[in-house]
Coordinates of C-alpha atoms in Angstrom, one line a residue:
M1 CA -9.5 -70.0 48.0
N2 CA -11.2 -72.8 50.0
C3 CA -10.2 -75.6 52.2
L4 CA -6.6 -74.8 52.3
E5 CA -4.5 -74.0 55.3
Y6 CA -1.0 -72.9 54.4
I7 CA 2.1 -74.1 56.5
V8 CA 4.8 -71.3 56.1
S9 CA 8.4 -72.0 57.1
R10 CA 11.9 -70.4 56.3
E11 CA 12.5 -73.7 54.4
G12 CA 9.4 -73.6 52.0
I13 CA 5.7 -73.3 51.8
G14 CA 3.1 -76.1 51.9
Y15 CA -0.2 -76.6 52.6
S16 CA -2.8 -79.1 54.2
I17 CA -6.3 -79.3 53.9
K18 CA -7.8 -78.1 57.3
G19 CA -10.8 -75.8 56.6
K20 CA -11.9 -72.5 55.2
I21 CA -10.0 -69.3 55.7
D22 CA -11.8 -66.2 56.3
D23 CA -11.0 -62.9 54.5
H24 CA -9.1 -61.8 57.6
H25 CA -6.6 -64.7 57.5
N26 CA -6.7 -64.6 53.7
D27 CA -5.0 -61.3 53.5
A28 CA -2.6 -62.1 56.4
L29 CA -1.6 -65.4 54.7
K30 CA -0.9 -63.3 51.4
N31 CA 1.2 -61.0 53.3
V32 CA 3.2 -63.8 54.8
I33 CA 3.6 -65.5 51.5
R34 CA 4.6 -62.1 49.6
Q35 CA 7.1 -61.5 52.4
H36 CA 8.6 -65.1 51.9
W37 CA 9.4 -64.4 48.3
M38 CA 10.2 -61.0 48.6
E39 CA 13.2 -61.7 50.8
K40 CA 14.4 -64.1 48.3
L41 CA 14.1 -61.3 45.7
D42 CA 15.7 -58.7 47.7
V43 CA 18.8 -60.9 48.1
L44 CA 19.0 -61.6 44.3
E45 CA 18.6 -58.1 43.4
K46 CA 21.2 -57.0 45.9
A47 CA 23.6 -59.6 44.5
K48 CA 22.9 -58.5 40.7
G49 CA 22.6 -54.7 41.3
S50 CA 19.4 -54.5 39.3
K51 CA 15.7 -53.8 39.9
H52 CA 14.4 -55.2 36.6
V53 CA 13.0 -58.6 38.4
S54 CA 10.9 -56.8 40.8
V55 CA 9.4 -54.6 38.3
A56 CA 8.5 -57.3 35.8
L57 CA 7.2 -59.5 38.6
E58 CA 4.9 -56.8 39.8
T59 CA 3.3 -56.5 36.2
H60 CA 3.3 -60.2 35.8
L61 CA 1.4 -60.9 39.0
S62 CA -1.2 -58.5 37.9
N63 CA -1.9 -60.0 34.5
M64 CA -1.8 -63.4 36.3
A65 CA -4.3 -62.4 39.1
A66 CA -7.4 -63.1 37.1
I67 CA -6.2 -66.4 35.5
T68 CA -4.8 -68.3 38.4
D69 CA -5.4 -68.5 42.2
P70 CA -3.0 -65.5 43.1
I71 CA -2.0 -67.3 46.6
D72 CA -1.1 -70.7 45.1
Y73 CA 0.9 -68.9 42.2
E74 CA 2.8 -66.8 44.7
A75 CA 3.5 -69.5 47.1
F76 CA 4.5 -72.0 44.8
C77 CA 5.5 -70.6 41.2
V78 CA 6.9 -67.3 42.3
P79 CA 10.0 -68.6 44.2
N80 CA 10.9 -70.7 41.2
I81 CA 10.6 -67.9 38.9
I82 CA 12.8 -65.8 41.2
Q83 CA 15.5 -68.6 41.3
H84 CA 15.4 -69.2 37.3
S85 CA 15.6 -65.3 36.9
R86 CA 19.4 -65.5 38.4
H87 CA 20.6 -66.8 34.8
M88 CA 18.5 -64.2 32.7
G89 CA 19.1 -60.7 31.4
K90 CA 16.3 -58.3 31.4
E91 CA 14.8 -59.0 27.8
D92 CA 15.0 -62.9 28.5
F93 CA 13.2 -62.7 32.0
D94 CA 10.4 -60.5 30.2
T95 CA 10.2 -63.0 27.5
Y96 CA 10.0 -66.0 30.1
L97 CA 7.3 -64.4 32.1
K98 CA 5.1 -63.7 28.9
L99 CA 5.5 -67.5 28.1
L100 CA 4.2 -68.2 31.6
E101 CA 1.2 -65.8 30.9
S102 CA 0.4 -67.3 27.5
M103 CA 0.5 -70.8 29.0
A104 CA -1.7 -69.7 31.9
I105 CA -4.2 -68.3 29.5
G106 CA -4.4 -71.4 27.4
Y107 CA -4.5 -74.0 30.1
S108 CA -7.2 -71.9 32.1
N109 CA -9.4 -71.9 29.1
H110 CA -8.8 -75.4 28.1
L111 CA -8.6 -77.1 31.8
G112 CA -9.9 -74.6 34.1
K113 CA -8.1 -72.8 36.7
D114 CA -7.3 -75.6 39.3
L115 CA -5.4 -77.7 37.0
T116 CA -4.0 -74.7 35.5
G117 CA -2.4 -73.9 38.9
L118 CA -1.1 -77.3 39.3
L119 CA 0.6 -77.3 35.8
L120 CA 2.2 -74.0 36.3
I121 CA 4.0 -75.4 39.4
G122 CA 5.4 -78.0 37.4
I123 CA 6.2 -75.9 34.6
T124 CA 7.9 -73.2 36.8
S125 CA 9.7 -76.1 38.6
K126 CA 11.2 -77.8 35.4
G127 CA 11.2 -74.7 33.1
R128 CA 14.2 -73.0 34.1
S129 CA 15.2 -71.4 31.0
I130 CA 13.6 -69.8 27.9
S131 CA 14.1 -72.8 25.9
S132 CA 12.6 -75.0 28.2
A133 CA 9.5 -72.7 28.7
R134 CA 9.3 -72.6 24.9
R135 CA 9.2 -76.4 24.7
Y136 CA 6.3 -76.4 27.3
H137 CA 4.5 -73.7 25.3
T138 CA 5.1 -75.4 22.1
I139 CA 3.2 -78.6 23.7
L140 CA 0.2 -76.2 24.4
V141 CA 0.1 -74.7 21.0
N142 CA 0.2 -78.0 19.5
E143 CA -2.6 -79.2 21.7
I144 CA -4.8 -76.4 20.8
G145 CA -3.8 -76.7 17.1
G146 CA -4.8 -80.2 17.1
K147 CA -8.1 -79.4 18.3
V148 CA -8.5 -76.8 15.7
S149 CA -7.8 -79.3 13.2
K150 CA -10.0 -82.0 14.6
Y151 CA -13.0 -79.8 14.5
Q152 CA -12.1 -78.5 11.1
E153 CA -12.1 -82.1 9.8
R154 CA -15.5 -82.8 11.3
I155 CA -17.1 -79.8 9.9
N156 CA -15.6 -80.7 6.4
R157 CA -16.9 -84.2 6.8
K158 CA -20.2 -83.0 8.0
T159 CA -20.5 -80.5 5.1
K160 CA -20.0 -83.2 2.4
T161 CA -22.8 -85.5 4.2
I162 CA -25.2 -82.7 4.3
E163 CA -24.5 -82.0 0.6
T164 CA -25.2 -85.5 -0.1
M165 CA -28.3 -85.8 1.9
S166 CA -29.6 -82.5 0.4
K167 CA -29.3 -83.8 -3.2
R168 CA -31.3 -86.8 -2.3
L169 CA -33.9 -84.6 -0.6
Q170 CA -34.2 -82.5 -3.6
L171 CA -34.6 -85.5 -5.9
H172 CA -37.4 -86.8 -3.7
Q173 CA -39.1 -83.2 -3.6
R174 CA -38.9 -83.1 -7.5
S175 CA -40.2 -86.7 -8.0
I176 CA -43.8 -86.9 -9.4
F177 CA -44.2 -89.6 -6.8
R178 CA -43.3 -87.6 -3.9
F179 CA -46.6 -87.6 -2.3
L180 CA -45.8 -91.5 -1.8
K181 CA -42.4 -90.5 -0.3
K182 CA -43.7 -87.9 2.3
R183 CA -42.8 -89.8 5.1
K184 CA -39.1 -90.5 3.8
I185 CA -38.8 -86.8 2.9
T186 CA -39.7 -86.0 6.1
A187 CA -37.3 -88.2 7.9
L188 CA -34.6 -87.1 5.5
A189 CA -35.2 -83.4 6.2
K190 CA -35.0 -84.2 10.1
K191 CA -31.7 -85.9 9.7
I192 CA -30.2 -82.8 7.7
N193 CA -31.4 -80.5 10.4
A194 CA -29.9 -82.6 13.1
K195 CA -26.6 -82.7 11.3
H196 CA -26.7 -78.9 10.8
S197 CA -27.1 -78.4 14.5
K198 CA -24.1 -80.6 15.0
M199 CA -22.1 -78.8 12.6
D200 CA -23.1 -75.7 14.3
Y201 CA -21.7 -76.8 17.4
Y202 CA -18.3 -77.9 15.7
K203 CA -18.2 -74.3 14.4
Q204 CA -18.6 -72.9 17.7
R205 CA -15.8 -75.1 19.4
L206 CA -13.7 -74.3 16.2
D207 CA -14.2 -70.6 16.8
Q208 CA -13.3 -71.1 20.4
Y209 CA -10.1 -73.0 19.8
N210 CA -9.1 -70.4 17.1
A211 CA -9.7 -67.5 19.5
M212 CA -7.9 -69.3 22.2
L213 CA -4.9 -70.1 19.8
I214 CA -4.6 -66.4 18.6
K215 CA -4.5 -65.3 22.3
I216 CA -2.0 -67.8 23.4
K217 CA 0.4 -66.7 20.5
E218 CA -0.3 -63.0 21.0
T219 CA 0.4 -63.1 24.8
A220 CA 3.8 -65.1 24.2
K221 CA 5.1 -62.1 22.2
A222 CA 7.7 -60.3 24.4
P223 CA 7.1 -56.4 24.6
P224 CA 9.4 -54.5 22.4
S225 CA 12.5 -53.1 23.9
P226 CA 12.7 -49.4 24.2
S227 CA 14.0 -47.7 21.1
K228 CA 17.3 -46.2 21.4
P229 CA 17.8 -42.3 20.6
S230 CA 20.1 -42.1 17.7
G231 CA 22.9 -40.0 17.1
N232 CA 25.2 -38.4 19.8
P233 CA 23.1 -38.4 23.1
N234 CA 25.2 -35.6 24.5
P235 CA 25.6 -33.2 21.7
K236 CA 27.7 -30.2 22.0
S237 CA 26.0 -26.9 22.1

């Protein structure tokens, strides 16, 4: 993290640009921020009589650490998540976190870590339920899907153009007057090679967005619930 100095209070957490924070102060800041949201979590779990939120959050933060700035995420997003968890059962909460992880992966690949952090602050502020989180997730999936369609269409158009130009080139090369068309043949061959290079770029981008789309959808799948044992759990001996 660079050029940030956080201001922590019991009313909330904010930051202002002051200067670089060294590792020692960075660790101290992490502890203060974590203590801030853990106090909220402790109050919540005592009221609900359940520890599933803290267990799920621990795994979630581990998954998010490589995708987003951990301090930003814990300072601005986690308090929102804890607040929203009040209205969710265990399975719903797990699904909600998976949707956030899925969006983080998609946006970080698409827009970069900094913008992803800002988007997640907004999403966790406004997305208070699974339905609202799914709505934001659908927007991302549609956006990436649109990129896939765009590059596929460009590849299709470029393929037709290359096929047409290649047929013309073959006609010139087979002509008995090809020695008179040497310059035209050379120019046409260069154009075809240039279009092949452009199509290779389109294919590369298509593969990237396809892989991104698959990863987004796979990550959004909630983990399966533990199977319950069949039969009488306390059989008589």
